[in-house]
CSV table of N, CA and C in Angstrom, one decimal:
chain,number,residue,atom,x,y,z
A,78,MET,N,36.6,32.7,30.1
A,78,MET,CA,36.6,31.3,30.4
A,78,MET,C,35.2,30.7,30.7
A,79,THR,N,34.3,31.5,31.3
A,79,THR,CA,33.0,31.0,31.6
A,79,THR,C,32.1,30.9,30.4
A,80,LYS,N,32.4,31.8,29.3
A,80,LYS,CA,31.7,31.6,28.1
A,80,LYS,C,32.0,30.3,27.4
A,81,PHE,N,33.2,29.8,27.5
A,81,PHE,CA,33.6,28.6,26.9
A,81,PHE,C,32.9,27.4,27.6
A,82,PHE,N,32.8,27.4,28.9
A,82,PHE,CA,32.1,26.4,29.6
A,82,PHE,C,30.6,26.4,29.4
A,83,TRP,N,30.1,27.6,29.3
A,83,TRP,CA,28.6,27.8,29.0
A,83,TRP,C,28.3,27.2,27.6
A,84,CYS,N,29.2,27.4,26.6
A,84,CYS,CA,29.0,26.8,25.3
A,84,CYS,C,29.0,25.3,25.3
A,85,ILE,N,30.0,24.8,26.1
A,85,ILE,CA,30.1,23.3,26.2
A,85,ILE,C,28.8,22.7,26.9
A,86,ILE,N,28.3,23.4,27.9
A,86,ILE,CA,27.1,22.9,28.6
A,86,ILE,C,25.9,22.9,27.6
A,87,ASN,N,25.7,24.0,26.9
A,87,ASN,CA,24.6,24.2,26.0
A,87,ASN,C,24.7,23.1,24.9
A,88,PHE,N,26.0,22.9,24.4
A,88,PHE,CA,26.2,21.9,23.3
A,88,PHE,C,25.8,20.5,23.8
A,89,ASN,N,26.2,20.2,25.1
A,89,ASN,CA,25.9,18.9,25.6
A,89,ASN,C,24.4,18.7,25.8
A,90,ILE,N,23.7,19.8,26.2
A,90,ILE,CA,22.2,19.7,26.4
A,90,ILE,C,21.6,19.4,25.0
A,91,ILE,N,22.0,20.1,24.0
A,91,ILE,CA,21.4,19.9,22.6
A,91,ILE,C,21.7,18.5,22.2
A,92,ILE,N,22.9,18.0,22.3
A,92,ILE,CA,23.2,16.6,21.9
A,92,ILE,C,22.3,15.6,22.7
A,93,PHE,N,22.2,15.8,24.0
A,93,PHE,CA,21.4,14.9,24.8
A,93,PHE,C,19.9,14.9,24.4
A,94,ARG,N,19.4,16.1,24.1
A,94,ARG,CA,18.0,16.2,23.6
A,94,ARG,C,17.8,15.5,22.3
A,95,LEU,N,18.8,15.6,21.3
A,95,LEU,CA,18.7,14.9,20.1
A,95,LEU,C,18.7,13.4,20.3
A,96,PHE,N,19.6,13.0,21.1
A,96,PHE,CA,19.7,11.5,21.4
A,96,PHE,C,18.5,11.0,22.1
A,97,PHE,N,18.0,11.8,23.0
A,97,PHE,CA,16.8,11.4,23.8
A,97,PHE,C,15.6,11.3,22.9
A,98,ASN,N,15.4,12.2,22.0
A,98,ASN,CA,14.3,12.1,21.0
A,98,ASN,C,14.4,11.0,20.1
A,99,GLU,N,15.6,10.7,19.6
A,99,GLU,CA,15.8,9.5,18.7
A,99,GLU,C,15.5,8.2,19.5
A,100,CYS,N,15.9,8.1,20.7
A,100,CYS,CA,15.6,6.9,21.5
A,100,CYS,C,14.1,6.7,21.7
A,101,PHE,N,13.4,7.8,22.0
A,101,PHE,CA,11.9,7.7,22.1
A,101,PHE,C,11.3,7.4,20.8
A,102,TYR,N,11.8,7.9,19.7
A,102,TYR,CA,11.2,7.7,18.4
A,102,TYR,C,11.4,6.2,18.1
A,103,ASP,N,12.5,5.6,18.3
A,103,ASP,CA,12.8,4.2,18.1
A,103,ASP,C,11.9,3.3,19.0
A,104,PHE,N,11.8,3.7,20.3
A,104,PHE,CA,11.0,3.0,21.2
A,104,PHE,C,9.5,3.0,20.8
A,105,TYR,N,9.0,4.1,20.4
A,105,TYR,CA,7.6,4.1,19.9
A,105,TYR,C,7.4,3.3,18.6
A,106,LEU,N,8.4,3.3,17.7
A,106,LEU,CA,8.2,2.5,16.5
A,106,LEU,C,8.2,1.0,16.8
A,107,ARG,N,9.1,0.6,17.8
A,107,ARG,CA,9.1,-0.8,18.2
A,107,ARG,C,7.8,-1.2,18.9
A,108,GLN,N,7.2,-0.3,19.7
A,108,GLN,CA,5.9,-0.6,20.3
A,108,GLN,C,4.9,-0.7,19.2
A,109,LEU,N,4.8,0.1,18.3
A,109,LEU,CA,3.8,0.1,17.2
A,109,LEU,C,4.0,-1.2,16.4
A,110,ASP,N,5.2,-1.6,16.1
A,110,ASP,CA,5.4,-2.9,15.4
A,110,ASP,C,4.8,-4.0,16.2
A,111,TYR,N,5.0,-4.1,17.5
A,111,TYR,CA,4.4,-5.1,18.3
A,111,TYR,C,2.8,-5.0,18.3
A,112,LEU,N,2.3,-3.8,18.5
A,112,LEU,CA,0.9,-3.6,18.6
A,112,LEU,C,0.2,-3.8,17.3
A,113,ASN,N,0.9,-3.7,16.2
A,113,ASN,CA,0.2,-4.0,14.9
A,113,ASN,C,0.0,-5.5,14.7
A,114,LYS,N,0.6,-6.3,15.5
A,114,LYS,CA,0.4,-7.7,15.4
A,114,LYS,C,-0.9,-8.2,16.0
A,115,LEU,N,-1.4,-7.3,16.9
A,115,LEU,CA,-2.7,-7.6,17.5
A,115,LEU,C,-3.9,-7.5,16.5
A,116,THR,N,-4.8,-8.4,16.5
A,116,THR,CA,-5.9,-8.3,15.6
A,116,THR,C,-7.2,-8.2,16.5
A,117,LYS,N,-8.3,-8.0,15.9
A,117,LYS,CA,-9.5,-7.8,16.7
A,117,LYS,C,-9.9,-9.1,17.4
A,118,SER,N,-9.4,-10.2,16.8
A,118,SER,CA,-9.7,-11.5,17.4
A,118,SER,C,-8.7,-11.9,18.5
A,119,SER,N,-7.7,-11.1,18.7
A,119,SER,CA,-6.7,-11.3,19.8
A,119,SER,C,-7.3,-11.2,21.1
A,120,LYS,N,-6.8,-12.0,22.0
A,120,LYS,CA,-7.4,-12.0,23.4
A,120,LYS,C,-7.2,-10.6,24.1
A,121,TYR,N,-6.1,-9.9,23.8
A,121,TYR,CA,-5.8,-8.7,24.5
A,121,TYR,C,-6.1,-7.4,23.7
A,122,TYR,N,-6.8,-7.6,22.6
A,122,TYR,CA,-7.0,-6.4,21.7
A,122,TYR,C,-7.7,-5.2,22.5
A,123,ASN,N,-8.7,-5.5,23.2
A,123,ASN,CA,-9.4,-4.4,24.0
A,123,ASN,C,-8.5,-3.8,25.0
A,124,ASN,N,-7.6,-4.5,25.6
A,124,ASN,CA,-6.7,-4.0,26.6
A,124,ASN,C,-5.6,-3.0,26.0
A,125,TYR,N,-5.2,-3.3,24.8
A,125,TYR,CA,-4.1,-2.5,24.2
A,125,TYR,C,-4.5,-1.5,23.1
A,126,ILE,N,-5.8,-1.4,22.7
A,126,ILE,CA,-6.1,-0.5,21.6
A,126,ILE,C,-5.9,0.9,22.0
A,127,GLY,N,-6.2,1.3,23.3
A,127,GLY,CA,-5.9,2.6,23.7
A,127,GLY,C,-4.4,3.0,23.7
A,128,TRP,N,-3.6,2.0,24.0
A,128,TRP,CA,-2.2,2.2,24.0
A,128,TRP,C,-1.7,2.4,22.5
A,129,LYS,N,-2.3,1.6,21.6
A,129,LYS,CA,-1.9,1.7,20.2
A,129,LYS,C,-2.2,3.1,19.7
A,130,ILE,N,-3.3,3.6,20.0
A,130,ILE,CA,-3.7,5.0,19.6
A,130,ILE,C,-2.7,6.0,20.2
A,131,HIS,N,-2.4,5.8,21.4
A,131,HIS,CA,-1.5,6.7,22.1
A,131,HIS,C,-0.1,6.7,21.4
A,132,VAL,N,0.4,5.5,21.1
A,132,VAL,CA,1.7,5.3,20.4
A,132,VAL,C,1.7,6.0,19.0
A,133,LEU,N,0.6,5.8,18.3
A,133,LEU,CA,0.5,6.5,17.0
A,133,LEU,C,0.5,8.0,17.2
A,134,GLN,N,-0.1,8.6,18.2
A,134,GLN,CA,-0.1,10.0,18.5
A,134,GLN,C,1.4,10.4,18.9
A,135,ARG,N,2.1,9.6,19.6
A,135,ARG,CA,3.4,10.0,20.1
A,135,ARG,C,4.4,10.0,18.9
A,136,ILE,N,4.2,9.0,18.0
A,136,ILE,CA,5.1,9.0,16.8
A,136,ILE,C,4.8,10.2,15.9
A,137,GLY,N,3.5,10.6,15.8
A,137,GLY,CA,3.1,11.8,15.1
A,137,GLY,C,3.8,13.0,15.7
A,138,TYR,N,3.8,13.1,17.0
A,138,TYR,CA,4.5,14.2,17.7
A,138,TYR,C,6.0,14.2,17.4
A,139,GLN,N,6.6,13.0,17.4
A,139,GLN,CA,8.1,12.9,17.1
A,139,GLN,C,8.3,13.3,15.6
A,140,GLU,N,7.4,13.0,14.7
A,140,GLU,CA,7.6,13.4,13.3
A,140,GLU,C,7.5,14.9,13.2
A,141,ILE,N,6.6,15.5,13.9
A,141,ILE,CA,6.6,17.0,13.9
A,141,ILE,C,7.9,17.6,14.3
A,142,LYS,N,8.5,17.0,15.4
A,142,LYS,CA,9.8,17.5,15.9
A,142,LYS,C,10.9,17.3,14.8
A,143,ARG,N,10.7,16.3,14.0
A,143,ARG,CA,11.7,16.0,13.0
A,143,ARG,C,11.4,16.8,11.7
A,144,LYS,N,10.4,17.6,11.7
A,144,LYS,CA,9.9,18.4,10.6
A,144,LYS,C,9.4,17.6,9.4
A,145,LYS,N,8.9,16.5,9.7
A,145,LYS,CA,8.3,15.6,8.6
A,145,LYS,C,6.7,15.7,8.8
A,146,ILE,N,6.2,16.7,8.3
A,146,ILE,CA,4.8,17.1,8.6
A,146,ILE,C,3.8,16.0,8.0
A,147,LEU,N,4.1,15.6,6.7
A,147,LEU,CA,3.2,14.7,6.1
A,147,LEU,C,3.2,13.3,6.8
A,148,ASN,N,4.3,12.9,7.3
A,148,ASN,CA,4.3,11.7,8.1
A,148,ASN,C,3.5,11.8,9.4
A,149,ALA,N,3.7,13.0,10.0
A,149,ALA,CA,2.9,13.3,11.2
A,149,ALA,C,1.4,13.2,11.0
A,150,ILE,N,1.0,13.8,9.9
A,150,ILE,CA,-0.4,13.8,9.5
A,150,ILE,C,-0.9,12.4,9.3
A,151,ASN,N,-0.1,11.6,8.7
A,151,ASN,CA,-0.5,10.2,8.4
A,151,ASN,C,-0.7,9.4,9.8
A,152,TYR,N,0.3,9.6,10.7
A,152,TYR,CA,0.2,9.0,12.0
A,152,TYR,C,-1.0,9.4,12.8
A,153,TYR,N,-1.3,10.8,12.8
A,153,TYR,CA,-2.4,11.3,13.5
A,153,TYR,C,-3.7,10.8,12.9
A,154,GLU,N,-3.8,10.8,11.6
A,154,GLU,CA,-5.0,10.3,10.9
A,154,GLU,C,-5.2,8.8,11.2
A,155,SER,N,-4.2,8.0,11.3
A,155,SER,CA,-4.3,6.6,11.6
A,155,SER,C,-4.8,6.5,13.1
A,156,ALA,N,-4.3,7.3,14.0
A,156,ALA,CA,-4.8,7.3,15.3
A,156,ALA,C,-6.2,7.7,15.4
A,157,TYR,N,-6.6,8.8,14.7
A,157,TYR,CA,-8.0,9.2,14.7
A,157,TYR,C,-8.9,8.1,14.2
A,158,ASN,N,-8.6,7.5,13.0
A,158,ASN,CA,-9.4,6.5,12.4
A,158,ASN,C,-9.6,5.3,13.3
A,159,LEU,N,-8.5,4.9,14.0
A,159,LEU,CA,-8.5,3.8,14.9
A,159,LEU,C,-9.4,4.1,16.1
A,160,ALA,N,-9.3,5.3,16.6
A,160,ALA,CA,-10.1,5.8,17.7
A,160,ALA,C,-11.6,5.8,17.4
A,161,VAL,N,-11.9,6.3,16.2
A,161,VAL,CA,-13.3,6.3,15.8
A,161,VAL,C,-13.9,4.9,15.6
A,162,GLU,N,-13.0,4.0,15.1
A,162,GLU,CA,-13.4,2.6,14.9
A,162,GLU,C,-13.7,1.9,16.2
A,163,ASN,N,-12.9,2.3,17.2
A,163,ASN,CA,-13.0,1.6,18.5
A,163,ASN,C,-13.5,2.5,19.6
A,164,ASP,N,-14.4,3.4,19.3
A,164,ASP,CA,-14.8,4.4,20.2
A,164,ASP,C,-15.5,3.8,21.4
A,165,ASP,N,-16.3,2.8,21.2
A,165,ASP,CA,-17.0,2.2,22.4
A,165,ASP,C,-16.1,1.5,23.4
A,166,ILE,N,-15.0,0.9,22.9
A,166,ILE,CA,-14.0,0.4,23.8
A,166,ILE,C,-13.3,1.5,24.6
A,167,ILE,N,-12.9,2.5,23.9
A,167,ILE,CA,-12.2,3.6,24.6
A,167,ILE,C,-13.1,4.3,25.6
A,168,GLU,N,-14.3,4.6,25.2
A,168,GLU,CA,-15.3,5.3,26.1
A,168,GLU,C,-15.5,4.5,27.4
A,169,SER,N,-15.6,3.1,27.3
A,169,SER,CA,-15.8,2.3,28.4
A,169,SER,C,-14.6,2.2,29.3
A,170,GLY,N,-13.4,2.4,28.8
A,170,GLY,CA,-12.2,2.2,29.6
A,170,GLY,C,-11.6,3.5,30.1
A,171,LYS,N,-12.0,4.7,29.6
A,171,LYS,CA,-11.3,5.9,30.0
A,171,LYS,C,-11.6,6.3,31.4
A,172,ILE,N,-12.6,5.8,32.0
A,172,ILE,CA,-12.9,6.1,33.4
A,172,ILE,C,-11.9,5.6,34.4
A,173,THR,N,-11.4,4.4,34.0
A,173,THR,CA,-10.4,3.8,35.0
A,173,THR,C,-9.0,3.8,34.4
A,174,ASN,N,-8.7,4.2,33.2
A,174,ASN,CA,-7.4,4.0,32.6
A,174,ASN,C,-7.0,5.3,31.9
A,175,THR,N,-5.9,5.9,32.3
A,175,THR,CA,-5.5,7.2,31.6
A,175,THR,C,-5.1,7.0,30.2
A,176,VAL,N,-4.6,5.8,29.8
A,176,VAL,CA,-4.1,5.6,28.5
A,176,VAL,C,-5.4,5.6,27.5
A,177,TYR,N,-6.5,5.1,28.0
A,177,TYR,CA,-7.7,5.2,27.2
A,177,TYR,C,-8.1,6.7,27.0
A,178,TRP,N,-8.0,7.4,28.1
A,178,TRP,CA,-8.3,8.8,28.1
A,178,TRP,C,-7.5,9.6,27.0
A,179,MET,N,-6.2,9.2,27.0
A,179,MET,CA,-5.3,9.9,26.1
A,179,MET,C,-5.5,9.4,24.6
A,180,GLY,N,-6.2,8.3,24.4
A,180,GLY,CA,-6.4,7.7,23.1
A,180,GLY,C,-7.8,8.1,22.5
A,181,GLN,N,-8.4,9.2,23.1
A,181,GLN,CA,-9.7,9.6,22.5
A,181,GLN,C,-9.5,10.2,21.1
A,182,LYS,N,-10.6,10.0,20.4
A,182,LYS,CA,-10.6,10.5,19.0
A,182,LYS,C,-10.4,12.1,19.0
A,183,GLU,N,-11.0,12.7,20.0
A,183,GLU,CA,-10.9,14.2,20.0
A,183,GLU,C,-9.5,14.7,20.1
A,184,ARG,N,-8.6,14.0,20.8
A,184,ARG,CA,-7.2,14.4,20.9
A,184,ARG,C,-6.5,14.4,19.6
A,185,SER,N,-6.7,13.3,18.8
A,185,SER,CA,-6.1,13.2,17.5
A,185,SER,C,-6.7,14.2,16.6
A,186,ALA,N,-8.0,14.4,16.7
A,186,ALA,CA,-8.7,15.4,15.8
A,186,ALA,C,-8.2,16.8,16.1
A,187,TYR,N,-7.9,17.1,17.4
A,187,TYR,CA,-7.4,18.4,17.7
A,187,TYR,C,-6.0,18.6,17.1
A,188,LYS,N,-5.2,17.6,17.2
A,188,LYS,CA,-3.8,17.8,16.7
A,188,LYS,C,-3.8,17.9,15.2
A,189,LEU,N,-4.7,17.2,14.5
A,189,LEU,CA,-4.8,17.3,13.1
A,189,LEU,C,-5.3,18.7,12.7
A,190,GLY,N,-6.3,19.2,13.4
A,190,GLY,CA,-6.8,20.6,13.2
A,190,GLY,C,-5.7,21.6,13.4
A,191,ASP,N,-4.9,21.4,14.5
A,191,ASP,CA,-3.9,22.3,14.8
A,191,ASP,C,-2.8,22.3,13.7
A,192,ILE,N,-2.4,21.2,13.2
A,192,ILE,CA,-1.4,21.1,12.2
A,192,ILE,C,-2.0,21.8,10.9
A,193,TYR,N,-3.2,21.5,10.5
A,193,TYR,CA,-3.7,22.1,9.3
A,193,TYR,C,-4.0,23.6,9.5
A,194,LEU,N,-4.1,24.1,10.7
A,194,LEU,CA,-4.3,25.5,10.9
A,194,LEU,C,-3.0,26.3,11.0
A,195,ASN,N,-2.0,25.7,11.7
A,195,ASN,CA,-0.8,26.5,12.1
A,195,ASN,C,0.5,26.1,11.4
A,196,VAL,N,0.6,25.0,10.7
A,196,VAL,CA,1.8,24.6,10.0
A,196,VAL,C,1.7,25.0,8.6
A,197,ALA,N,2.7,25.9,8.2
A,197,ALA,CA,2.7,26.5,6.8
A,197,ALA,C,2.7,25.4,5.7
A,198,ASP,N,3.4,24.3,5.9
A,198,ASP,CA,3.6,23.3,4.8
A,198,ASP,C,2.3,22.6,4.6
A,199,ALA,N,1.4,22.5,5.6
A,199,ALA,CA,0.2,21.7,5.5
A,199,ALA,C,-1.1,22.5,5.7
A,200,ARG,N,-1.0,23.8,5.5
A,200,ARG,CA,-2.2,24.7,5.8
A,200,ARG,C,-3.3,24.4,4.9
A,201,ASP,N,-4.5,24.1,5.5
A,201,ASP,CA,-5.7,23.8,4.8
A,201,ASP,C,-6.8,24.1,5.8
A,202,TYR,N,-7.5,25.3,5.6
A,202,TYR,CA,-8.4,25.8,6.5
A,202,TYR,C,-9.7,24.9,6.6
A,203,ASN,N,-10.1,24.3,5.5
A,203,ASN,CA,-11.3,23.5,5.5
A,203,ASN,C,-11.1,22.2,6.3
A,204,LYS,N,-9.9,21.6,6.2
A,204,LYS,CA,-9.6,20.4,7.0
A,204,LYS,C,-9.4,20.8,8.5
A,205,ALA,N,-8.8,22.0,8.7
A,205,ALA,CA,-8.7,22.5,10.1
A,205,ALA,C,-10.0,22.7,10.7
A,206,LEU,N,-10.9,23.3,10.0
A,206,LEU,CA,-12.3,23.5,10.5
A,206,LEU,C,-13.0,22.2,10.8
A,207,LYS,N,-12.8,21.2,9.9
A,207,LYS,CA,-13.5,19.9,10.1
A,207,LYS,C,-12.9,19.2,11.4
A,208,TYR,N,-11.6,19.1,11.5
A,208,TYR,CA,-11.1,18.4,12.7
A,208,TYR,C,-11.2,19.2,14.0
A,209,LEU,N,-11.1,20.5,13.9
A,209,LEU,CA,-11.4,21.3,15.2
A,209,LEU,C,-12.8,21.2,15.6
A,210,THR,N,-13.7,21.1,14.7
A,210,THR,CA,-15.2,20.9,15.0
A,210,THR,C,-15.4,19.6,15.7
A,211,LEU,N,-14.8,18.5,15.1
A,211,LEU,CA,-14.9,17.2,15.8
A,211,LEU,C,-14.3,17.2,17.2
A,212,ALA,N,-13.1,17.9,17.3
A,212,ALA,CA,-12.4,17.9,18.6
A,212,ALA,C,-13.1,18.8,19.6
A,213,SER,N,-13.9,19.7,19.2
A,213,SER,CA,-14.5,20.7,20.1
A,213,SER,C,-15.5,20.1,21.1
A,214,GLU,N,-16.0,18.9,20.8
A,214,GLU,CA,-16.9,18.2,21.7
A,214,GLU,C,-16.3,18.0,23.1
A,215,ASP,N,-15.0,17.8,23.1
A,215,ASP,CA,-14.4,17.4,24.4
A,215,ASP,C,-13.1,18.2,24.7
A,216,MET,N,-12.7,19.1,23.9
A,216,MET,CA,-11.4,19.8,24.2
A,216,MET,C,-11.7,21.3,24.1
A,217,TYR,N,-11.4,22.0,25.2
A,217,TYR,CA,-11.6,23.5,25.2
A,217,TYR,C,-10.6,24.2,24.2
A,218,LYS,N,-9.4,23.6,24.0
A,218,LYS,CA,-8.5,24.3,23.1
A,218,LYS,C,-9.0,24.3,21.7
A,219,ALA,N,-9.7,23.3,21.3
A,219,ALA,CA,-10.3,23.2,19.9
A,219,ALA,C,-11.4,24.3,19.9
A,220,GLN,N,-12.2,24.5,20.9
A,220,GLN,CA,-13.2,25.5,20.9
A,220,GLN,C,-12.6,26.9,20.8
A,221,ARG,N,-11.5,27.1,21.5
A,221,ARG,CA,-10.8,28.4,21.4
A,221,ARG,C,-10.3,28.6,20.0
A,222,ASP,N,-9.7,27.6,19.4
A,222,ASP,CA,-9.1,27.8,18.0
A,222,ASP,C,-10.2,28.0,17.0
A,223,LEU,N,-11.4,27.3,17.2
A,223,LEU,CA,-12.5,27.6,16.3
A,223,LEU,C,-13.0,29.0,16.5
A,224,GLY,N,-13.1,29.5,17.7
A,224,GLY,CA,-13.6,30.8,17.9
A,224,GLY,C,-12.7,31.8,17.3
A,225,LEU,N,-11.3,31.6,17.4
A,225,LEU,CA,-10.4,32.5,16.7
A,225,LEU,C,-10.5,32.4,15.2
A,226,MET,N,-10.7,31.2,14.7
A,226,MET,CA,-10.9,31.1,13.2
A,226,MET,C,-12.1,31.9,12.7
A,227,TYR,N,-13.2,31.8,13.5
A,227,TYR,CA,-14.4,32.5,13.1
A,227,TYR,C,-14.2,34.0,13.3
A,228,LEU,N,-13.5,34.4,14.3
A,228,LEU,CA,-13.3,35.8,14.6
A,228,LEU,C,-12.4,36.5,13.6
A,229,GLU,N,-11.4,35.8,13.2
A,229,GLU,CA,-10.4,36.3,12.2
A,229,GLU,C,-10.9,36.1,10.8
A,230,GLY,N,-11.8,35.3,10.6
A,230,GLY,CA,-12.4,35.1,9.2
A,230,GLY,C,-11.7,34.1,8.4
């Protein structure tokens, strides 16, 4: 009898996680839709650019969970390019705001390097080396992965 209840509990946890992830995915897509309406001439562009980068990273993360690697790469590359384009705004705001800290270009570069290094469907060592080198300026994990790449050849 306890095995039956244990199976029901595990099933409910799995269903909850699937529903929870779908809700977050929809939430981030709606946020991105709103944030895409902001232009550089918008009054609040500087206030929300870090958040837009963070949302792009979160959608990329959700795409990885959904096993859509190419979509994830596109979202992470968009986040990286946006972070590079607005690096001065992010650097000035990351001291006082954690969202700006999370929107750094190094975080997106690390995730791209990690995907190109470790995901079989997207394995490309040259791109992994490029992005991990960019990310190694500020992230110890990228330095570790680069060291392992050089060690293993």
